[in-house]
Amino acid sequence: MNAIETKSLTKQYGGARGITDVNLSVSEGEVFGFIGPNGAGKSTTIRTLLGLISPTSGSALVLGKSCAEHPEIRREVGYLPSEVFYYDRMRVSELLSYSASFYKKDCRARIAQLADAMDLDVKKRIDDLSFGNKKKVGIVQGLLHEPKLIILDEPTSGLDPLMQQRFFELIAEENRKGATVFFSSHILSEVQRLCDRVAFIKDGRIIKQEKVSVLQENSYKKFHLETKAPIGQGLQHLEGVSGFSAKENSAGFIFRGNINAMMKELAELDLRNLSITEPDLEEIFLHYYEKEE
């Protein structure tokens, strides 16, 4: 059984764009990245998946069941939305106790453990918290019942670098204990660090799904070159080249293909300097977006 499975999941908002034919399959125990710029359809996909909004067509299963038809399955899910809103007059401890009451289990020790890990003062009132500390409350709230599936929508916004590090360690530990993680973000370095596989979404459509290790393997190279004469635009139009930029006697680009064929092209230039390095995931991501254009 997959932890998440969608088939042709579509959500339309009248004339506005939603999501179209989203097909995802996330295995149990996997850490899956869902990547795209703001407005690409990440949050719409998640909300439709969880049955918080109704799809126009298609289907979505969480832990083998539809959240719309079996809302009780949400008890096995930990969800951190991109924006968190609470009753301001409540204390953090009151809010977390109230949240725990839905799961019919004693979560007090778990709450204390998570609050300590995230350096969260549970005695404070919600309206006294910064945005970053409210995000910590959301993290604890999403994990306090030890869910089988953790869905994170832009989880690190508002967290300082130290808290981000603790958060990553916390999520990795939950995954080691067996939890599946669905991690939606526009920050490529986070996905590169945590995820096994990744799906790219653009304008409401999935444009690529791949293992992170495959995206970074040797088939992709980052070229930077300097020449004695000005560089023309010929390289830009070669198959496999993306992200091309040139200024006078220097140029840079991402290349996917036979490196020997590229070296033959470069041999025609009067080179002064050449470097070939491994691109990071963000540069590979831009390669896919540019290719789709």
PDB file of C-alpha atoms in Angstrom:
ATOM      1  CA  MET A   1       0.000   0.000   0.000  1.00  0.00           C
ATOM      2  CA  ASN A   2       1.254   3.478  -0.887  1.00  0.00           C
ATOM      3  CA  ALA A   3       1.118   6.231   1.718  1.00  0.00           C
ATOM      4  CA  ILE A   4      -0.131   8.674  -0.934  1.00  0.00           C
ATOM      5  CA  GLU A   5      -1.620   7.988  -4.336  1.00  0.00           C
ATOM      6  CA  THR A   6      -3.355  10.438  -6.652  1.00  0.00           C
ATOM      7  CA  LYS A   7      -4.755   9.685 -10.089  1.00  0.00           C
ATOM      8  CA  SER A   8      -5.511  12.525 -12.513  1.00  0.00           C
ATOM      9  CA  LEU A   9      -6.246  14.753  -9.507  1.00  0.00           C
ATOM     10  CA  THR A  10      -7.729  18.016 -10.807  1.00  0.00           C
ATOM     11  CA  LYS A  11      -9.046  21.089  -9.034  1.00  0.00           C
ATOM     12  CA  GLN A  12     -10.390  24.034 -11.015  1.00  0.00           C
ATOM     13  CA  TYR A  13     -11.321  27.451  -9.640  1.00  0.00           C
ATOM     14  CA  GLY A  14     -13.504  28.878 -12.398  1.00  0.00           C
ATOM     15  CA  GLY A  15     -11.168  30.823 -14.656  1.00  0.00           C
ATOM     16  CA  ALA A  16      -8.275  30.673 -12.186  1.00  0.00           C
ATOM     17  CA  ARG A  17      -5.653  27.940 -12.384  1.00  0.00           C
ATOM     18  CA  GLY A  18      -5.719  25.120  -9.864  1.00  0.00           C
ATOM     19  CA  ILE A  19      -4.139  21.725 -10.546  1.00  0.00           C
ATOM     20  CA  THR A  20      -4.540  19.427 -13.535  1.00  0.00           C
ATOM     21  CA  ASP A  21      -4.016  15.662 -13.827  1.00  0.00           C
ATOM     22  CA  VAL A  22      -1.693  15.374 -10.829  1.00  0.00           C
ATOM     23  CA  ASN A  23      -0.437  11.789 -10.537  1.00  0.00           C
ATOM     24  CA  LEU A  24       1.653  11.002  -7.477  1.00  0.00           C
ATOM     25  CA  SER A  25       2.657   7.758  -5.792  1.00  0.00           C
ATOM     26  CA  VAL A  26       4.544   7.926  -2.490  1.00  0.00           C
ATOM     27  CA  SER A  27       5.685   4.668  -0.887  1.00  0.00           C
ATOM     28  CA  GLU A  28       5.381   3.990   2.833  1.00  0.00           C
ATOM     29  CA  GLY A  29       8.526   5.073   4.653  1.00  0.00           C
ATOM     30  CA  GLU A  30       9.649   7.390   1.852  1.00  0.00           C
ATOM     31  CA  VAL A  31      10.694  11.039   2.155  1.00  0.00           C
ATOM     32  CA  PHE A  32       9.160  12.649  -0.923  1.00  0.00           C
ATOM     33  CA  GLY A  33       9.778  16.207  -2.098  1.00  0.00           C
ATOM     34  CA  PHE A  34       7.116  18.297  -3.827  1.00  0.00           C
ATOM     35  CA  ILE A  35       8.796  21.261  -5.459  1.00  0.00           C
ATOM     36  CA  GLY A  36       7.594  24.351  -7.235  1.00  0.00           C
ATOM     37  CA  PRO A  37       7.515  28.143  -6.988  1.00  0.00           C
ATOM     38  CA  ASN A  38       4.809  29.919  -5.036  1.00  0.00           C
ATOM     39  CA  GLY A  39       1.491  29.622  -6.851  1.00  0.00           C
ATOM     40  CA  ALA A  40       2.455  26.437  -8.729  1.00  0.00           C
ATOM     41  CA  GLY A  41      -0.275  24.343  -7.055  1.00  0.00           C
ATOM     42  CA  LYS A  42       1.529  22.710  -4.113  1.00  0.00           C
ATOM     43  CA  SER A  43      -0.907  23.783  -1.390  1.00  0.00           C
ATOM     44  CA  THR A  44      -3.941  23.106  -3.589  1.00  0.00           C
ATOM     45  CA  THR A  45      -2.683  19.571  -4.187  1.00  0.00           C
ATOM     46  CA  ILE A  46      -2.214  18.978  -0.459  1.00  0.00           C
ATOM     47  CA  ARG A  47      -5.594  20.399   0.545  1.00  0.00           C
ATOM     48  CA  THR A  48      -7.346  18.354  -2.112  1.00  0.00           C
ATOM     49  CA  LEU A  49      -5.391  15.277  -1.060  1.00  0.00           C
ATOM     50  CA  LEU A  50      -6.535  15.752   2.556  1.00  0.00           C
ATOM     51  CA  GLY A  51     -10.148  16.300   1.586  1.00  0.00           C
ATOM     52  CA  LEU A  52     -10.101  19.887   2.852  1.00  0.00           C
ATOM     53  CA  ILE A  53     -11.317  20.991  -0.573  1.00  0.00           C
ATOM     54  CA  SER A  54     -13.158  18.850  -3.109  1.00  0.00           C
ATOM     55  CA  PRO A  55     -11.494  17.842  -6.383  1.00  0.00           C
ATOM     56  CA  THR A  56     -13.099  18.698  -9.693  1.00  0.00           C
ATOM     57  CA  SER A  57     -12.115  15.245 -10.935  1.00  0.00           C
ATOM     58  CA  GLY A  58      -9.655  12.448 -10.257  1.00  0.00           C
ATOM     59  CA  SER A  59      -8.943  10.660  -6.995  1.00  0.00           C
ATOM     60  CA  ALA A  60      -6.640  10.853  -3.991  1.00  0.00           C
ATOM     61  CA  LEU A  61      -5.848   8.229  -1.371  1.00  0.00           C
ATOM     62  CA  VAL A  62      -4.016   8.668   1.931  1.00  0.00           C
ATOM     63  CA  LEU A  63      -2.868   5.446   3.594  1.00  0.00           C
ATOM     64  CA  GLY A  64      -5.158   3.562   1.227  1.00  0.00           C
ATOM     65  CA  LYS A  65      -8.321   5.593   1.877  1.00  0.00           C
ATOM     66  CA  SER A  66      -9.979   8.759   0.659  1.00  0.00           C
ATOM     67  CA  CYS A  67      -9.935  11.492   3.326  1.00  0.00           C
ATOM     68  CA  ALA A  68     -13.221  12.821   1.920  1.00  0.00           C
ATOM     69  CA  GLU A  69     -14.961   9.456   2.366  1.00  0.00           C
ATOM     70  CA  HIS A  70     -13.043   8.329   5.469  1.00  0.00           C
ATOM     71  CA  PRO A  71     -12.197  11.475   7.473  1.00  0.00           C
ATOM     72  CA  GLU A  72     -11.033   9.299  10.393  1.00  0.00           C
ATOM     73  CA  ILE A  73      -7.868   8.486   8.409  1.00  0.00           C
ATOM     74  CA  ARG A  74      -6.663  12.023   9.184  1.00  0.00           C
ATOM     75  CA  ARG A  75      -5.891  10.814  12.716  1.00  0.00           C
ATOM     76  CA  GLU A  76      -2.920   8.991  11.171  1.00  0.00           C
ATOM     77  CA  VAL A  77      -1.717  12.144   9.409  1.00  0.00           C
ATOM     78  CA  GLY A  78       0.349  15.017  10.758  1.00  0.00           C
ATOM     79  CA  TYR A  79      -0.215  18.176   8.701  1.00  0.00           C
ATOM     80  CA  LEU A  80       1.676  21.454   8.929  1.00  0.00           C
ATOM     81  CA  PRO A  81       0.082  24.064   6.610  1.00  0.00           C
ATOM     82  CA  SER A  82       2.132  26.845   5.068  1.00  0.00           C
ATOM     83  CA  GLU A  83       0.342  29.394   7.265  1.00  0.00           C
ATOM     84  CA  VAL A  84      -0.753  28.679  10.822  1.00  0.00           C
ATOM     85  CA  PHE A  85      -3.592  30.474  12.634  1.00  0.00           C
ATOM     86  CA  TYR A  86      -4.621  29.979  16.256  1.00  0.00           C
ATOM     87  CA  TYR A  87      -6.861  31.379  18.977  1.00  0.00           C
ATOM     88  CA  ASP A  88      -4.624  34.161  20.229  1.00  0.00           C
ATOM     89  CA  ARG A  89      -5.864  34.128  23.815  1.00  0.00           C
ATOM     90  CA  MET A  90      -4.926  30.483  24.402  1.00  0.00           C
ATOM     91  CA  ARG A  91      -1.650  29.440  25.934  1.00  0.00           C
ATOM     92  CA  VAL A  92       0.538  27.112  23.899  1.00  0.00           C
ATOM     93  CA  SER A  93       0.051  24.316  26.447  1.00  0.00           C
ATOM     94  CA  GLU A  94      -3.737  24.690  26.257  1.00  0.00           C
ATOM     95  CA  LEU A  95      -3.717  24.592  22.479  1.00  0.00           C
ATOM     96  CA  LEU A  96      -1.530  21.485  22.348  1.00  0.00           C
ATOM     97  CA  SER A  97      -3.621  19.705  24.995  1.00  0.00           C
ATOM     98  CA  TYR A  98      -6.750  20.541  23.034  1.00  0.00           C
ATOM     99  CA  SER A  99      -5.161  19.180  19.846  1.00  0.00           C
ATOM    100  CA  ALA A 100      -4.049  16.006  21.627  1.00  0.00           C
ATOM    101  CA  SER A 101      -7.613  15.365  22.857  1.00  0.00           C
ATOM    102  CA  PHE A 102      -8.676  14.456  19.314  1.00  0.00           C
ATOM    103  CA  TYR A 103      -6.392  11.428  19.255  1.00  0.00           C
ATOM    104  CA  LYS A 104      -7.605   9.734  22.446  1.00  0.00           C
ATOM    105  CA  LYS A 105      -4.107   9.078  23.752  1.00  0.00           C
ATOM    106  CA  ASP A 106      -1.885  10.553  26.433  1.00  0.00           C
ATOM    107  CA  CYS A 107       0.458  12.865  24.508  1.00  0.00           C
ATOM    108  CA  ARG A 108       1.866  14.836  27.442  1.00  0.00           C
ATOM    109  CA  ALA A 109       5.322  13.255  27.403  1.00  0.00           C
ATOM    110  CA  ARG A 110       5.468  13.532  23.618  1.00  0.00           C
ATOM    111  CA  ILE A 111       4.498  17.218  23.710  1.00  0.00           C
ATOM    112  CA  ALA A 112       7.193  17.940  26.299  1.00  0.00           C
ATOM    113  CA  GLN A 113       9.788  16.126  24.197  1.00  0.00           C
ATOM    114  CA  LEU A 114       8.882  17.991  21.000  1.00  0.00           C
ATOM    115  CA  ALA A 115       8.647  21.369  22.732  1.00  0.00           C
ATOM    116  CA  ASP A 116      12.096  20.846  24.216  1.00  0.00           C
ATOM    117  CA  ALA A 117      13.537  19.848  20.838  1.00  0.00           C
ATOM    118  CA  MET A 118      12.121  22.986  19.213  1.00  0.00           C
ATOM    119  CA  ASP A 119      12.919  25.272  22.166  1.00  0.00           C
ATOM    120  CA  LEU A 120       9.244  26.212  22.532  1.00  0.00           C
ATOM    121  CA  ASP A 121       7.924  27.869  25.703  1.00  0.00           C
ATOM    122  CA  VAL A 122       4.506  26.255  26.183  1.00  0.00           C
ATOM    123  CA  LYS A 123       3.556  28.678  28.984  1.00  0.00           C
ATOM    124  CA  LYS A 124       3.317  31.646  26.623  1.00  0.00           C
ATOM    125  CA  ARG A 125       0.111  32.941  25.085  1.00  0.00           C
ATOM    126  CA  ILE A 126      -0.284  32.510  21.345  1.00  0.00           C
ATOM    127  CA  ASP A 127      -0.613  36.250  20.721  1.00  0.00           C
ATOM    128  CA  ASP A 128       2.768  36.829  22.400  1.00  0.00           C
ATOM    129  CA  LEU A 129       4.591  34.555  19.931  1.00  0.00           C
ATOM    130  CA  SER A 130       6.601  35.598  16.912  1.00  0.00           C
ATOM    131  CA  PHE A 131       5.790  34.085  13.520  1.00  0.00           C
ATOM    132  CA  GLY A 132       8.703  31.678  13.918  1.00  0.00           C
ATOM    133  CA  ASN A 133       7.476  30.480  17.310  1.00  0.00           C
ATOM    134  CA  LYS A 134       3.951  30.022  15.967  1.00  0.00           C
ATOM    135  CA  LYS A 135       5.511  27.817  13.309  1.00  0.00           C
ATOM    136  CA  LYS A 136       7.144  25.780  16.084  1.00  0.00           C
ATOM    137  CA  VAL A 137       3.696  25.316  17.647  1.00  0.00           C
ATOM    138  CA  GLY A 138       2.485  24.001  14.297  1.00  0.00           C
ATOM    139  CA  ILE A 139       5.374  21.537  14.120  1.00  0.00           C
ATOM    140  CA  VAL A 140       4.669  20.183  17.608  1.00  0.00           C
ATOM    141  CA  GLN A 141       0.932  20.061  16.880  1.00  0.00           C
ATOM    142  CA  GLY A 142       1.540  18.114  13.671  1.00  0.00           C
ATOM    143  CA  LEU A 143       3.802  15.532  15.312  1.00  0.00           C
ATOM    144  CA  LEU A 144       2.389  15.089  18.822  1.00  0.00           C
ATOM    145  CA  HIS A 145       0.278  12.022  17.920  1.00  0.00           C
ATOM    146  CA  GLU A 146       3.193  10.206  16.184  1.00  0.00           C
ATOM    147  CA  PRO A 147       1.500  10.112  12.756  1.00  0.00           C
ATOM    148  CA  LYS A 148       2.182   7.480  10.123  1.00  0.00           C
ATOM    149  CA  LEU A 149       2.211  10.176   7.420  1.00  0.00           C
ATOM    150  CA  ILE A 150       3.683  13.661   7.882  1.00  0.00           C
ATOM    151  CA  ILE A 151       2.657  16.317   5.337  1.00  0.00           C
ATOM    152  CA  LEU A 152       4.688  19.513   5.472  1.00  0.00           C
ATOM    153  CA  ASP A 153       3.807  22.602   3.431  1.00  0.00           C
ATOM    154  CA  GLU A 154       6.666  25.138   3.428  1.00  0.00           C
ATOM    155  CA  PRO A 155       7.580  24.059   6.980  1.00  0.00           C
ATOM    156  CA  THR A 156      10.735  26.111   7.620  1.00  0.00           C
ATOM    157  CA  SER A 157       9.468  29.608   6.827  1.00  0.00           C
ATOM    158  CA  GLY A 158      10.032  31.773   9.884  1.00  0.00           C
ATOM    159  CA  LEU A 159      12.536  29.414  11.521  1.00  0.00           C
ATOM    160  CA  ASP A 160      16.081  30.615  12.126  1.00  0.00           C
ATOM    161  CA  PRO A 161      18.965  28.421  10.853  1.00  0.00           C
ATOM    162  CA  LEU A 162      19.448  26.682  14.226  1.00  0.00           C
ATOM    163  CA  MET A 163      15.766  25.762  14.460  1.00  0.00           C
ATOM    164  CA  GLN A 164      15.791  24.614  10.843  1.00  0.00           C
ATOM    165  CA  GLN A 165      18.618  22.244  11.709  1.00  0.00           C
ATOM    166  CA  ARG A 166      16.693  20.883  14.704  1.00  0.00           C
ATOM    167  CA  PHE A 167      13.581  20.538  12.575  1.00  0.00           C
ATOM    168  CA  PHE A 168      15.439  18.525   9.925  1.00  0.00           C
ATOM    169  CA  GLU A 169      16.862  16.245  12.631  1.00  0.00           C
ATOM    170  CA  LEU A 170      13.381  15.784  14.095  1.00  0.00           C
ATOM    171  CA  ILE A 171      11.839  14.854  10.741  1.00  0.00           C
ATOM    172  CA  ALA A 172      14.706  12.483   9.944  1.00  0.00           C
ATOM    173  CA  GLU A 173      14.157  10.750  13.291  1.00  0.00           C
ATOM    174  CA  GLU A 174      10.423  10.361  12.626  1.00  0.00           C
ATOM    175  CA  ASN A 175      11.247   8.844   9.252  1.00  0.00           C
ATOM    176  CA  ARG A 176      13.704   6.410  10.855  1.00  0.00           C
ATOM    177  CA  LYS A 177      10.866   5.296  13.130  1.00  0.00           C
ATOM    178  CA  GLY A 178       8.763   4.513  10.053  1.00  0.00           C
ATOM    179  CA  ALA A 179       6.831   7.685   9.216  1.00  0.00           C
ATOM    180  CA  THR A 180       6.344   8.656   5.579  1.00  0.00           C
ATOM    181  CA  VAL A 181       7.163  12.325   4.863  1.00  0.00           C
ATOM    182  CA  PHE A 182       5.644  14.454   2.091  1.00  0.00           C
ATOM    183  CA  PHE A 183       7.675  17.661   1.997  1.00  0.00           C
ATOM    184  CA  SER A 184       6.379  20.575  -0.081  1.00  0.00           C
ATOM    185  CA  SER A 185       8.797  23.453  -0.540  1.00  0.00           C
ATOM    186  CA  HIS A 186      10.204  26.007  -2.954  1.00  0.00           C
ATOM    187  CA  ILE A 187      13.613  25.837  -1.229  1.00  0.00           C
ATOM    188  CA  LEU A 188      15.641  23.404  -3.276  1.00  0.00           C
ATOM    189  CA  SER A 189      18.480  22.896  -0.805  1.00  0.00           C
ATOM    190  CA  GLU A 190      16.015  21.571   1.800  1.00  0.00           C
ATOM    191  CA  VAL A 191      14.685  18.954  -0.572  1.00  0.00           C
ATOM    192  CA  GLN A 192      18.171  18.000  -1.686  1.00  0.00           C
ATOM    193  CA  ARG A 193      19.054  17.408   1.941  1.00  0.00           C
ATOM    194  CA  LEU A 194      16.024  15.382   3.063  1.00  0.00           C
ATOM    195  CA  CYS A 195      14.269  13.665   0.186  1.00  0.00           C
ATOM    196  CA  ASP A 196      14.627  10.388  -1.690  1.00  0.00           C
ATOM    197  CA  ARG A 197      12.512  11.398  -4.670  1.00  0.00           C
ATOM    198  CA  VAL A 198      11.089  14.656  -5.929  1.00  0.00           C
ATOM    199  CA  ALA A 199       8.242  15.835  -8.148  1.00  0.00           C
ATOM    200  CA  PHE A 200       8.385  19.207  -9.903  1.00  0.00           C
ATOM    201  CA  ILE A 201       5.098  21.067 -10.328  1.00  0.00           C
ATOM    202  CA  LYS A 202       4.616  24.037 -12.621  1.00  0.00           C
ATOM    203  CA  ASP A 203       1.384  25.883 -13.436  1.00  0.00           C
ATOM    204  CA  GLY A 204      -0.623  23.154 -11.716  1.00  0.00           C
ATOM    205  CA  ARG A 205       0.928  20.239 -13.629  1.00  0.00           C
ATOM    206  CA  ILE A 206       3.614  17.718 -12.694  1.00  0.00           C
ATOM    207  CA  ILE A 207       6.451  18.175 -15.165  1.00  0.00           C
ATOM    208  CA  LYS A 208       8.966  15.686 -13.757  1.00  0.00           C
ATOM    209  CA  GLN A 209       9.363  12.998 -11.080  1.00  0.00           C
ATOM    210  CA  GLU A 210      12.796  11.614 -10.320  1.00  0.00           C
ATOM    211  CA  LYS A 211      15.137  10.298  -7.653  1.00  0.00           C
ATOM    212  CA  VAL A 212      17.253  13.079  -6.171  1.00  0.00           C
ATOM    213  CA  SER A 213      20.358  10.927  -6.683  1.00  0.00           C
ATOM    214  CA  VAL A 214      19.578  10.596 -10.400  1.00  0.00           C
ATOM    215  CA  LEU A 215      19.072  14.350 -10.775  1.00  0.00           C
ATOM    216  CA  GLN A 216      22.552  14.923  -9.419  1.00  0.00           C
ATOM    217  CA  GLU A 217      24.403  12.154 -11.203  1.00  0.00           C
ATOM    218  CA  ASN A 218      27.048  12.718 -13.859  1.00  0.00           C
ATOM    219  CA  SER A 219      24.660  13.223 -16.758  1.00  0.00           C
ATOM    220  CA  TYR A 220      24.357  16.875 -15.651  1.00  0.00           C
ATOM    221  CA  LYS A 221      27.374  19.186 -15.736  1.00  0.00           C
ATOM    222  CA  LYS A 222      27.811  22.868 -15.087  1.00  0.00           C
ATOM    223  CA  PHE A 223      30.152  24.599 -17.538  1.00  0.00           C
ATOM    224  CA  HIS A 224      31.874  27.932 -17.130  1.00  0.00           C
ATOM    225  CA  LEU A 225      34.289  29.099 -19.793  1.00  0.00           C
ATOM    226  CA  GLU A 226      36.361  32.126 -20.722  1.00  0.00           C
ATOM    227  CA  THR A 227      37.652  32.805 -24.214  1.00  0.00           C
ATOM    228  CA  LYS A 228      40.063  35.197 -25.881  1.00  0.00           C
ATOM    229  CA  ALA A 229      37.359  36.399 -28.284  1.00  0.00           C
ATOM    230  CA  PRO A 230      33.713  37.319 -27.579  1.00  0.00           C
ATOM    231  CA  ILE A 231      31.402  34.308 -27.257  1.00  0.00           C
ATOM    232  CA  GLY A 232      28.495  34.046 -29.669  1.00  0.00           C
ATOM    233  CA  GLN A 233      25.107  32.436 -29.096  1.00  0.00           C
ATOM    234  CA  GLY A 234      25.856  29.177 -30.906  1.00  0.00           C
ATOM    235  CA  LEU A 235      26.302  27.110 -27.756  1.00  0.00           C
ATOM    236  CA  GLN A 236      22.918  28.215 -26.452  1.00  0.00           C
ATOM    237  CA  HIS A 237      21.091  26.319 -29.186  1.00  0.00           C
ATOM    238  CA  LEU A 238      22.867  22.986 -28.766  1.00  0.00           C
ATOM    239  CA  GLU A 239      20.740  20.072 -27.593  1.00  0.00           C
ATOM    240  CA  GLY A 240      21.040  19.514 -23.830  1.00  0.00           C
ATOM    241  CA  VAL A 241      22.072  23.104 -23.007  1.00  0.00           C
ATOM    242  CA  SER A 242      19.996  25.188 -20.603  1.00  0.00           C
ATOM    243  CA  GLY A 243      20.469  28.152 -18.309  1.00  0.00           C
ATOM    244  CA  PHE A 244      22.833  29.752 -20.833  1.00  0.00           C
ATOM    245  CA  SER A 245      24.239  33.171 -19.996  1.00  0.00           C
ATOM    246  CA  ALA A 246      27.065  34.984 -21.766  1.00  0.00           C
ATOM    247  CA  LYS A 247      28.829  38.276 -21.275  1.00  0.00           C
ATOM    248  CA  GLU A 248      31.594  39.294 -23.639  1.00  0.00           C
ATOM    249  CA  ASN A 249      34.349  36.691 -23.179  1.00  0.00           C
ATOM    250  CA  SER A 250      32.686  34.410 -20.611  1.00  0.00           C
ATOM    251  CA  ALA A 251      29.703  32.079 -20.544  1.00  0.00           C
ATOM    252  CA  GLY A 252      28.016  29.560 -18.260  1.00  0.00           C
ATOM    253  CA  PHE A 253      25.366  26.870 -18.758  1.00  0.00           C
ATOM    254  CA  ILE A 254      24.012  23.494 -17.612  1.00  0.00           C
ATOM    255  CA  PHE A 255      24.548  20.575 -19.992  1.00  0.00           C
ATOM    256  CA  ARG A 256      22.949  17.159 -20.055  1.00  0.00           C
ATOM    257  CA  GLY A 257      24.290  14.744 -22.636  1.00  0.00           C
ATOM    258  CA  ASN A 258      27.483  13.276 -24.019  1.00  0.00           C
ATOM    259  CA  ILE A 259      30.308  15.316 -22.571  1.00  0.00           C
ATOM    260  CA  ASN A 260      32.630  14.295 -25.432  1.00  0.00           C
ATOM    261  CA  ALA A 261      30.270  15.900 -27.930  1.00  0.00           C
ATOM    262  CA  MET A 262      30.317  19.117 -25.908  1.00  0.00           C
ATOM    263  CA  MET A 263      34.109  19.081 -25.699  1.00  0.00           C
ATOM    264  CA  LYS A 264      34.281  18.877 -29.502  1.00  0.00           C
ATOM    265  CA  GLU A 265      32.160  22.015 -29.713  1.00  0.00           C
ATOM    266  CA  LEU A 266      34.329  23.818 -27.184  1.00  0.00           C
ATOM    267  CA  ALA A 267      37.497  22.798 -29.042  1.00  0.00           C
ATOM    268  CA  GLU A 268      36.407  25.167 -31.806  1.00  0.00           C
ATOM    269  CA  LEU A 269      36.740  28.102 -29.407  1.00  0.00           C
ATOM    270  CA  ASP A 270      39.936  29.869 -28.395  1.00  0.00           C
ATOM    271  CA  LEU A 271      39.636  28.983 -24.703  1.00  0.00           C
ATOM    272  CA  ARG A 272      41.420  30.820 -21.950  1.00  0.00           C
ATOM    273  CA  ASN A 273      39.838  28.935 -19.059  1.00  0.00           C
ATOM    274  CA  LEU A 274      37.295  26.143 -18.552  1.00  0.00           C
ATOM    275  CA  SER A 275      35.674  24.661 -15.444  1.00  0.00           C
ATOM    276  CA  ILE A 276      33.231  21.740 -15.292  1.00  0.00           C
ATOM    277  CA  THR A 277      31.472  21.121 -11.973  1.00  0.00           C
ATOM    278  CA  GLU A 278      28.422  19.350 -10.548  1.00  0.00           C
ATOM    279  CA  PRO A 279      25.289  21.529 -10.567  1.00  0.00           C
ATOM    280  CA  ASP A 280      23.181  21.740  -7.432  1.00  0.00           C
ATOM    281  CA  LEU A 281      19.533  20.710  -7.397  1.00  0.00           C
ATOM    282  CA  GLU A 282      18.301  24.265  -7.891  1.00  0.00           C
ATOM    283  CA  GLU A 283      20.186  24.599 -11.149  1.00  0.00           C
ATOM    284  CA  ILE A 284      18.839  21.235 -12.331  1.00  0.00           C
ATOM    285  CA  PHE A 285      15.354  22.369 -11.354  1.00  0.00           C
ATOM    286  CA  LEU A 286      15.724  25.501 -13.480  1.00  0.00           C
ATOM    287  CA  HIS A 287      16.893  23.275 -16.335  1.00  0.00           C
ATOM    288  CA  TYR A 288      13.537  21.480 -16.271  1.00  0.00           C
ATOM    289  CA  TYR A 289      11.561  24.705 -16.043  1.00  0.00           C
ATOM    290  CA  GLU A 290      13.433  26.258 -18.943  1.00  0.00           C
ATOM    291  CA  LYS A 291      12.969  23.105 -21.006  1.00  0.00           C
ATOM    292  CA  GLU A 292       9.208  23.255 -20.390  1.00  0.00           C
ATOM    293  CA  GLU A 293       9.123  26.830 -21.616  1.00  0.00           C
TER     294      GLU A 293
END
